[in-house]
mmCIF file of C-alpha atoms in Angstrom:
data_model
loop_
_atom_site.group_PDB
_atom_site.id
_atom_site.type_symbol
_atom_site.label_atom_id
_atom_site.label_comp_id
_atom_site.label_asym_id
_atom_site.label_seq_id
_atom_site.Cartn_x
_atom_site.Cartn_y
_atom_site.Cartn_z
ATOM 1 C CA MET A 1 -57.594 -50.845 9.452
ATOM 2 C CA GLU A 2 -59.716 -47.931 8.206
ATOM 3 C CA ARG A 3 -63.461 -48.431 8.673
ATOM 4 C CA GLU A 4 -65.857 -48.711 5.758
ATOM 5 C CA ALA A 5 -69.458 -47.578 5.330
ATOM 6 C CA PHE A 6 -70.718 -51.140 5.021
ATOM 7 C CA SER A 7 -69.531 -54.743 5.058
ATOM 8 C CA MET A 8 -69.312 -56.505 1.739
ATOM 9 C CA PRO A 9 -71.503 -59.617 1.328
ATOM 10 C CA GLU A 10 -69.744 -62.971 1.473
ATOM 11 C CA SER A 11 -70.619 -63.613 -2.161
ATOM 12 C CA ILE A 12 -71.634 -61.288 -4.971
ATOM 13 C CA ILE A 13 -74.579 -62.392 -7.100
ATOM 14 C CA SER A 14 -75.875 -61.296 -10.470
ATOM 15 C CA MET A 15 -79.031 -59.200 -10.978
ATOM 16 C CA GLU A 16 -82.168 -61.289 -11.334
ATOM 17 C CA ASP A 17 -84.013 -58.711 -13.462
ATOM 18 C CA ASP A 18 -83.416 -55.278 -14.991
ATOM 19 C CA THR A 19 -84.968 -53.205 -12.218
ATOM 20 C CA ILE A 20 -82.674 -51.081 -10.007
ATOM 21 C CA ARG A 21 -83.597 -51.112 -6.294
ATOM 22 C CA VAL A 22 -82.753 -49.058 -3.224
ATOM 23 C CA GLY A 23 -80.099 -50.905 -1.229
ATOM 24 C CA GLN A 24 -78.638 -52.570 -4.311
ATOM 25 C CA LEU A 25 -74.896 -53.154 -4.551
ATOM 26 C CA VAL A 26 -73.136 -51.252 -7.325
ATOM 27 C CA TYR A 27 -69.542 -50.959 -8.536
ATOM 28 C CA SER A 28 -68.305 -47.687 -10.069
ATOM 29 C CA GLY A 29 -65.393 -49.118 -12.057
ATOM 30 C CA ASN A 30 -64.119 -45.642 -12.931
ATOM 31 C CA LEU A 31 -60.364 -45.100 -13.288
ATOM 32 C CA PHE A 32 -60.085 -42.911 -10.174
ATOM 33 C CA SER A 33 -62.944 -44.358 -8.100
ATOM 34 C CA GLN A 34 -62.989 -48.129 -8.416
ATOM 35 C CA GLU A 35 -65.245 -48.732 -5.458
ATOM 36 C CA TYR A 36 -68.363 -50.601 -4.330
ATOM 37 C CA GLY A 37 -71.388 -48.657 -3.176
ATOM 38 C CA ILE A 38 -75.003 -48.889 -1.997
ATOM 39 C CA ILE A 39 -77.862 -47.192 -3.836
ATOM 40 C CA THR A 40 -79.574 -45.164 -1.084
ATOM 41 C CA ALA A 41 -82.268 -43.353 -3.076
ATOM 42 C CA ILE A 42 -83.880 -43.367 -6.526
ATOM 43 C CA HIS A 43 -85.384 -40.168 -7.926
ATOM 44 C CA GLY A 44 -87.923 -40.432 -10.737
ATOM 45 C CA GLU A 45 -89.090 -43.437 -12.732
ATOM 46 C CA GLN A 46 -86.721 -45.884 -14.370
ATOM 47 C CA THR A 47 -86.953 -45.842 -18.161
ATOM 48 C CA HIS A 48 -84.112 -48.233 -19.069
ATOM 49 C CA PRO A 49 -82.559 -45.617 -21.394
ATOM 50 C CA GLN A 50 -80.343 -46.684 -24.238
ATOM 51 C CA GLY A 51 -76.813 -45.352 -24.678
ATOM 52 C CA PHE A 52 -73.320 -46.209 -23.577
ATOM 53 C CA GLY A 53 -71.467 -44.860 -20.579
ATOM 54 C CA LEU A 54 -71.570 -41.080 -20.402
ATOM 55 C CA VAL A 55 -73.535 -40.695 -23.654
ATOM 56 C CA LEU A 56 -76.628 -38.779 -22.548
ATOM 57 C CA ASN A 57 -80.125 -39.769 -23.593
ATOM 58 C CA THR A 58 -82.839 -37.158 -24.054
ATOM 59 C CA THR A 59 -85.406 -39.520 -22.505
ATOM 60 C CA LYS A 60 -86.351 -38.580 -18.966
ATOM 61 C CA MET A 61 -84.725 -41.096 -16.656
ATOM 62 C CA ALA A 62 -84.240 -41.917 -12.998
ATOM 63 C CA GLU A 63 -81.348 -40.540 -10.950
ATOM 64 C CA LEU A 64 -79.646 -42.356 -8.095
ATOM 65 C CA ASP A 65 -77.889 -41.451 -4.837
ATOM 66 C CA ILE A 66 -75.012 -43.712 -3.784
ATOM 67 C CA VAL A 67 -72.893 -44.160 -0.659
ATOM 68 C CA PHE A 68 -69.548 -45.783 -1.415
ATOM 69 C CA SER A 69 -67.579 -47.969 0.975
ATOM 70 C CA SER A 70 -65.181 -45.103 1.782
ATOM 71 C CA GLY A 71 -68.067 -42.859 2.829
ATOM 72 C CA GLU A 72 -67.925 -40.773 -0.344
ATOM 73 C CA ARG A 73 -71.335 -39.915 -1.764
ATOM 74 C CA SER A 74 -72.645 -39.267 -5.263
ATOM 75 C CA TYR A 75 -76.004 -37.626 -5.854
ATOM 76 C CA HIS A 76 -78.371 -37.785 -8.840
ATOM 77 C CA VAL A 77 -76.232 -40.096 -10.963
ATOM 78 C CA PRO A 78 -78.145 -40.609 -14.259
ATOM 79 C CA GLU A 79 -79.691 -44.034 -14.735
ATOM 80 C CA ASN A 80 -78.020 -44.615 -18.107
ATOM 81 C CA VAL A 81 -74.578 -44.092 -16.504
ATOM 82 C CA ILE A 82 -75.241 -46.723 -13.836
ATOM 83 C CA ARG A 83 -76.519 -49.257 -16.368
ATOM 84 C CA HIS A 84 -73.412 -49.263 -18.563
ATOM 85 C CA LEU A 85 -69.714 -50.049 -18.259
ATOM 86 C CA PRO A 86 -67.527 -49.348 -16.404
ATOM 87 C CA TRP A 87 -70.342 -49.460 -13.808
ATOM 88 C CA LYS A 88 -71.789 -52.780 -12.656
ATOM 89 C CA LEU A 89 -75.035 -53.629 -10.881
ATOM 90 C CA PHE A 90 -75.367 -56.732 -8.709
ATOM 91 C CA GLY A 91 -78.236 -58.694 -7.211
ATOM 92 C CA ASN A 92 -77.146 -58.152 -3.595
ATOM 93 C CA THR A 93 -79.485 -55.859 -1.655
ATOM 94 C CA PHE A 94 -78.729 -54.388 1.774
ATOM 95 C CA SER A 95 -81.310 -54.075 4.548
ATOM 96 C CA ALA A 96 -82.881 -50.784 5.665
ATOM 97 C CA SER A 97 -80.704 -50.712 8.803
ATOM 98 C CA GLU A 98 -77.541 -51.329 6.742
ATOM 99 C CA ILE A 99 -78.500 -48.493 4.407
ATOM 100 C CA GLU A 100 -79.131 -46.194 7.363
ATOM 101 C CA ASN A 101 -75.765 -47.111 8.934
ATOM 102 C CA ALA A 102 -73.997 -46.382 5.634
ATOM 103 C CA ILE A 103 -75.664 -42.965 5.413
ATOM 104 C CA HIS A 104 -74.708 -42.162 9.035
ATOM 105 C CA PHE A 105 -71.137 -43.243 8.288
ATOM 106 C CA ALA A 106 -71.050 -40.888 5.278
ATOM 107 C CA GLU A 107 -72.526 -38.007 7.303
ATOM 108 C CA ALA A 108 -69.928 -38.479 10.049
ATOM 109 C CA ARG A 109 -67.210 -38.545 7.407
ATOM 110 C CA ASP A 110 -68.532 -35.322 5.869
ATOM 111 C CA GLN A 111 -68.548 -33.627 9.283
ATOM 112 C CA ARG A 112 -65.006 -34.787 9.978
ATOM 113 C CA LYS A 113 -63.831 -33.576 6.573
ATOM 114 C CA ALA A 114 -65.470 -30.196 7.179
ATOM 115 C CA ILE A 115 -63.650 -29.816 10.501
ATOM 116 C CA GLU A 116 -60.343 -30.836 8.869
ATOM 117 C CA LYS A 117 -60.959 -28.362 6.041
ATOM 118 C CA GLU A 118 -61.511 -25.501 8.490
ATOM 119 C CA ALA A 119 -58.375 -26.462 10.437
ATOM 120 C CA ALA A 120 -56.338 -26.591 7.206
ATOM 121 C CA LYS A 121 -57.715 -23.181 6.190
ATOM 122 C CA ALA A 122 -56.722 -21.676 9.557
ATOM 123 C CA LYS A 123 -53.255 -23.195 9.254
ATOM 124 C CA PHE A 124 -52.936 -21.843 5.703
ATOM 125 C CA ILE A 125 -53.844 -18.311 6.837
ATOM 126 C CA ALA A 126 -51.469 -18.505 9.818
ATOM 127 C CA GLU A 127 -48.609 -19.536 7.534
ATOM 128 C CA MET A 128 -49.375 -16.634 5.190
ATOM 129 C CA GLU A 129 -49.197 -14.236 8.120
ATOM 130 C CA ARG A 130 -45.866 -15.737 9.212
ATOM 131 C CA LEU A 131 -44.392 -15.447 5.721
ATOM 132 C CA ARG A 132 -45.581 -11.861 5.389
ATOM 133 C CA LYS A 133 -43.674 -10.944 8.544
ATOM 134 C CA GLU A 134 -40.576 -12.914 7.517
ATOM 135 C CA TYR A 135 -40.417 -11.395 4.008
ATOM 136 C CA PRO A 136 -41.708 -7.804 4.355
ATOM 137 C CA GLN A 137 -39.662 -6.775 1.301
ATOM 138 C CA LEU A 138 -41.649 -8.987 -1.085
ATOM 139 C CA LEU A 139 -44.650 -7.826 -3.106
ATOM 140 C CA VAL A 140 -48.184 -9.111 -2.487
ATOM 141 C CA ALA A 141 -51.409 -8.848 -4.487
ATOM 142 C CA ALA A 142 -52.000 -5.287 -3.305
ATOM 143 C CA ASP A 143 -48.691 -4.312 -4.956
ATOM 144 C CA GLU A 144 -49.021 -6.410 -8.151
ATOM 145 C CA THR A 145 -52.286 -8.174 -9.035
ATOM 146 C CA ASP A 146 -50.875 -10.397 -11.804
ATOM 147 C CA HIS A 147 -49.603 -13.517 -10.011
ATOM 148 C CA ARG A 148 -46.926 -14.314 -12.623
ATOM 149 C CA LYS A 149 -45.552 -10.769 -12.782
ATOM 150 C CA ARG A 150 -45.599 -10.634 -8.984
ATOM 151 C CA ALA A 151 -43.579 -13.854 -8.819
ATOM 152 C CA ALA A 152 -41.016 -12.508 -11.315
ATOM 153 C CA LYS A 153 -40.603 -9.244 -9.395
ATOM 154 C CA ASN A 154 -40.167 -11.130 -6.128
ATOM 155 C CA MET A 155 -37.599 -13.410 -7.738
ATOM 156 C CA ARG A 156 -35.568 -10.352 -8.699
ATOM 157 C CA ILE A 157 -35.724 -9.109 -5.103
ATOM 158 C CA LEU A 158 -34.596 -12.429 -3.619
ATOM 159 C CA LEU A 159 -31.861 -12.987 -6.212
ATOM 160 C CA LYS A 160 -30.181 -9.749 -5.102
ATOM 161 C CA GLN A 161 -28.621 -11.793 -2.304
ATOM 162 C CA PHE A 162 -26.180 -13.089 -4.932
ATOM 163 C CA LYS A 163 -24.219 -9.859 -4.972
ATOM 164 C CA GLY A 164 -22.174 -9.209 -8.071
ATOM 165 C CA CYS A 165 -24.312 -11.397 -10.364
ATOM 166 C CA LYS A 166 -26.780 -9.967 -12.867
ATOM 167 C CA PHE A 167 -29.918 -12.027 -13.532
ATOM 168 C CA SER A 168 -32.402 -11.862 -16.376
ATOM 169 C CA VAL A 169 -35.936 -12.752 -15.244
ATOM 170 C CA ARG A 170 -38.388 -13.018 -18.144
ATOM 171 C CA THR A 171 -42.048 -14.066 -18.223
ATOM 172 C CA ASP A 172 -44.278 -15.467 -20.951
ATOM 173 C CA ASP A 173 -47.815 -16.865 -20.994
ATOM 174 C CA ASN A 174 -47.266 -19.568 -18.375
ATOM 175 C CA SER A 175 -43.619 -19.576 -17.297
ATOM 176 C CA ILE A 176 -40.722 -17.609 -15.871
ATOM 177 C CA ARG A 177 -37.168 -18.102 -17.127
ATOM 178 C CA VAL A 178 -34.178 -17.000 -15.044
ATOM 179 C CA SER A 179 -30.802 -16.778 -16.785
ATOM 180 C CA TRP A 180 -27.358 -15.596 -15.702
ATOM 181 C CA MET A 181 -23.662 -15.986 -16.442
ATOM 182 C CA ASP A 182 -21.293 -17.770 -14.024
ATOM 183 C CA GLY A 183 -22.349 -16.540 -10.559
ATOM 184 C CA PRO A 184 -24.015 -19.058 -8.213
ATOM 185 C CA THR A 185 -24.745 -22.658 -9.164
ATOM 186 C CA VAL A 186 -28.057 -23.810 -10.611
ATOM 187 C CA PRO A 187 -29.141 -25.637 -7.412
ATOM 188 C CA GLN A 188 -28.435 -22.484 -5.365
ATOM 189 C CA VAL A 189 -30.701 -20.428 -7.630
ATOM 190 C CA ASN A 190 -33.333 -23.161 -7.956
ATOM 191 C CA GLU A 191 -33.689 -23.275 -4.193
ATOM 192 C CA ILE A 192 -35.090 -19.743 -4.433
ATOM 193 C CA ILE A 193 -37.036 -19.660 -7.696
ATOM 194 C CA ASN A 194 -38.653 -23.121 -7.515
ATOM 195 C CA ALA A 195 -40.723 -21.904 -4.562
ATOM 196 C CA PHE A 196 -42.718 -19.936 -7.149
ATOM 197 C CA LYS A 197 -43.832 -23.012 -9.129
ATOM 198 C CA ALA A 198 -47.625 -23.324 -9.113
ATOM 199 C CA GLY A 199 -47.487 -27.115 -9.376
ATOM 200 C CA ASN A 200 -46.137 -29.891 -11.569
ATOM 201 C CA PHE A 201 -46.970 -31.643 -14.819
ATOM 202 C CA ASP A 202 -48.119 -35.230 -14.252
ATOM 203 C CA GLY A 203 -47.027 -37.432 -17.134
ATOM 204 C CA MET A 204 -49.243 -40.294 -15.929
ATOM 205 C CA THR A 205 -52.432 -38.251 -16.361
ATOM 206 C CA ASP A 206 -51.014 -35.918 -19.048
ATOM 207 C CA SER A 207 -52.215 -32.924 -17.053
ATOM 208 C CA TYR A 208 -50.891 -30.108 -14.888
ATOM 209 C CA GLU A 209 -51.580 -30.416 -11.165
ATOM 210 C CA TYR A 210 -51.778 -27.144 -9.254
ATOM 211 C CA GLN A 211 -50.530 -27.216 -5.666
ATOM 212 C CA GLU A 212 -51.844 -24.274 -3.703
ATOM 213 C CA SER A 213 -49.454 -22.952 -1.053
ATOM 214 C CA PRO A 214 -49.300 -19.940 1.285
ATOM 215 C CA TRP A 215 -46.108 -18.796 -0.481
ATOM 216 C CA ASN A 216 -47.698 -18.788 -3.936
ATOM 217 C CA GLU A 217 -50.890 -17.191 -2.675
ATOM 218 C CA LEU A 218 -48.880 -14.321 -1.191
ATOM 219 C CA PHE A 219 -45.932 -13.839 -3.503
ATOM 220 C CA GLY A 220 -47.133 -15.139 -6.871
ATOM 221 C CA SER A 221 -46.466 -18.176 -9.052
ATOM 222 C CA ALA A 222 -46.063 -19.542 -12.565
ATOM 223 C CA MET A 223 -46.868 -22.944 -14.028
ATOM 224 C CA TYR A 224 -43.247 -23.476 -15.067
ATOM 225 C CA VAL A 225 -39.993 -22.027 -13.749
ATOM 226 C CA PHE A 226 -36.759 -22.504 -15.707
ATOM 227 C CA SER A 227 -33.152 -21.733 -14.822
ATOM 228 C CA ASP A 228 -30.482 -21.224 -17.475
ATOM 229 C CA ARG A 229 -26.895 -20.625 -16.412
ATOM 230 C CA GLY A 230 -24.244 -19.673 -18.939
ATOM 231 C CA TYR A 231 -20.514 -20.372 -18.552
ATOM 232 C CA SER A 232 -17.801 -17.868 -19.413
ATOM 233 C CA GLU A 233 -14.517 -18.836 -21.040
ATOM 234 C CA ASP A 234 -12.756 -18.281 -17.681
ATOM 235 C CA LEU A 235 -15.055 -20.725 -15.884
ATOM 236 C CA LEU A 236 -14.665 -23.355 -18.601
ATOM 237 C CA LYS A 237 -10.881 -22.913 -18.488
ATOM 238 C CA ARG A 238 -10.909 -23.439 -14.705
ATOM 239 C CA SER A 239 -12.865 -26.649 -15.271
ATOM 240 C CA VAL A 240 -10.416 -27.875 -17.921
ATOM 241 C CA VAL A 241 -7.448 -27.230 -15.611
ATOM 242 C CA TYR A 242 -9.181 -29.060 -12.766
ATOM 243 C CA LEU A 243 -10.046 -32.022 -15.012
ATOM 244 C CA TRP A 244 -6.440 -32.548 -16.154
ATOM 245 C CA LYS A 245 -5.305 -32.203 -12.542
ATOM 246 C CA ARG A 246 -7.810 -34.770 -11.227
ATOM 247 C CA LEU A 247 -7.292 -37.403 -13.948
ATOM 248 C CA PRO A 248 -3.574 -37.564 -14.708
ATOM 249 C CA GLY A 249 -3.765 -41.308 -15.385
ATOM 250 C CA ASN A 250 -6.751 -41.206 -17.723
ATOM 251 C CA LEU A 251 -5.443 -38.148 -19.588
ATOM 252 C CA HIS A 252 -1.802 -39.212 -19.807
ATOM 253 C CA GLY A 253 -0.439 -38.264 -23.207
ATOM 254 C CA ILE A 254 -3.482 -36.118 -24.059
ATOM 255 C CA PRO A 255 -2.454 -32.434 -24.162
ATOM 256 C CA GLN A 256 -4.574 -29.958 -22.243
ATOM 257 C CA PRO A 257 -6.179 -27.545 -24.777
ATOM 258 C CA GLU A 258 -5.373 -23.868 -24.401
ATOM 259 C CA ASN A 259 -8.803 -22.925 -25.699
ATOM 260 C CA PRO A 260 -11.365 -24.522 -23.337
ATOM 261 C CA ALA A 261 -13.980 -24.685 -26.109
ATOM 262 C CA GLU A 262 -11.819 -27.325 -27.832
ATOM 263 C CA VAL A 263 -12.846 -29.955 -25.234
ATOM 264 C CA PHE A 264 -16.264 -30.145 -26.940
ATOM 265 C CA THR A 265 -14.724 -31.215 -30.258
ATOM 266 C CA MET A 266 -11.731 -33.257 -29.058
ATOM 267 C CA THR A 267 -10.696 -36.553 -30.567
ATOM 268 C CA PRO A 268 -11.080 -38.977 -28.930
ATOM 269 C CA ARG A 269 -14.412 -37.643 -27.759
ATOM 270 C CA GLN A 270 -14.593 -40.012 -24.781
ATOM 271 C CA ILE A 271 -12.306 -39.746 -21.738
ATOM 272 C CA PRO A 272 -10.211 -42.937 -21.681
ATOM 273 C CA GLU A 273 -11.656 -45.564 -19.308
ATOM 274 C CA LEU A 274 -14.565 -43.304 -18.287
ATOM 275 C CA ASN A 275 -18.143 -43.378 -19.536
ATOM 276 C CA MET A 276 -18.295 -39.657 -20.271
ATOM 277 C CA THR A 277 -17.045 -37.213 -22.851
ATOM 278 C CA PHE A 278 -14.604 -34.351 -22.241
ATOM 279 C CA GLY A 279 -17.447 -31.883 -22.812
ATOM 280 C CA GLU A 280 -19.728 -33.586 -20.282
ATOM 281 C CA ALA A 281 -16.994 -33.602 -17.645
ATOM 282 C CA VAL A 282 -16.125 -29.925 -18.146
ATOM 283 C CA ASN A 283 -19.798 -28.908 -18.108
ATOM 284 C CA SER A 284 -20.347 -30.914 -14.940
ATOM 285 C CA LEU A 285 -17.393 -29.247 -13.201
ATOM 286 C CA ALA A 286 -18.577 -25.777 -14.226
ATOM 287 C CA TYR A 287 -22.067 -26.659 -13.017
ATOM 288 C CA GLN A 288 -20.693 -27.296 -9.516
ATOM 289 C CA PHE A 289 -18.525 -24.180 -9.226
ATOM 290 C CA ASP A 290 -19.836 -21.227 -7.236
ATOM 291 C CA CYS A 291 -18.098 -18.276 -8.880
ATOM 292 C CA LEU A 292 -19.222 -15.759 -6.254
ATOM 293 C CA ASN A 293 -17.435 -17.610 -3.461
ATOM 294 C CA SER A 294 -14.732 -19.325 -5.569
ATOM 295 C CA ARG A 295 -15.651 -22.772 -4.302
ATOM 296 C CA TYR A 296 -17.053 -26.040 -5.574
ATOM 297 C CA VAL A 297 -20.504 -27.031 -4.333
ATOM 298 C CA ARG A 298 -21.004 -30.744 -4.909
ATOM 299 C CA ALA A 299 -24.232 -31.277 -6.812
ATOM 300 C CA TYR A 300 -25.997 -33.697 -9.129
ATOM 301 C CA GLY A 301 -27.958 -32.438 -12.086
ATOM 302 C CA CYS A 302 -25.591 -31.906 -15.002
ATOM 303 C CA SER A 303 -25.023 -34.374 -17.825
ATOM 304 C CA GLY A 304 -21.862 -36.391 -17.370
ATOM 305 C CA GLY A 305 -22.161 -36.591 -13.617
ATOM 306 C CA PHE A 306 -18.507 -35.797 -12.795
ATOM 307 C CA LEU A 307 -18.963 -35.169 -9.069
ATOM 308 C CA ILE A 308 -16.522 -33.117 -7.041
ATOM 309 C CA PRO A 309 -15.075 -35.231 -4.184
ATOM 310 C CA GLU A 310 -16.758 -34.353 -0.901
ATOM 311 C CA SER A 311 -13.357 -33.488 0.567
ATOM 312 C CA GLU A 312 -12.931 -30.748 -2.053
ATOM 313 C CA ALA A 313 -16.434 -29.309 -1.937
ATOM 314 C CA GLU A 314 -18.105 -27.103 0.606
ATOM 315 C CA ALA A 315 -21.689 -27.600 1.608
ATOM 316 C CA ALA A 316 -24.113 -25.196 -0.020
#
């Protein structure tokens, strides 16, 4: 079990009066730091300021230093913040030796974190050097200072491996969109271009979380990367032919359309005895066909979910 800066008292008691003391037990109650702590120092005189939470008061007030159970430390926390929800003050007070032990615990944690940070930095730099040697053809900041433009240019370089396919790589304020017709499958292209994503949007916090990486630092990045593959009439026709070949029982008595676009407006719309439409099935088959190598590459990701049997698909 991971150690803590101090041991919690057997029972938590309420404050006897309104005066905050060094060694007093406090609870942060914040959304991302719900943790108990010890007040280790008080700067200035307490004025019992009015106000709620983070609402500042112009009255001069005391500021407090706190060591939390994890070893995290907060310095000069305003008195009016500590006195209001979601914070809580308790009547428990730790001894001088317990306060000193908590501070030593926090100092040791800080030293350990500093060593880990330096090691991570060295590892980061080493990985950048390795990538630079492995991909000498790609542009770096010295070649293109704008990180998004640099990412787009490097995408174009890497996508040249799909010989015979023309890609459109366009940038806007915070994204890069790659589009092409037929050619490789979406997962094959995403494996290359998604490396240039700067992070991900977190729906839980309704915010974008950047994830720094040696690749992005060297070769550029964008907040969002989109792939958009178009299907030609020939590819859709191949998918229609395959569908009628694979499902002779389900499609018995239903004529195969000569124009593949007709599958998107067919009546009935649903494939008999299957929970998908003709259009979804055809789109899903096209999604899994690698036109450059004339093979199916089994892959999830397209609406309808009509998967190619493993026996008929080659590994990507």
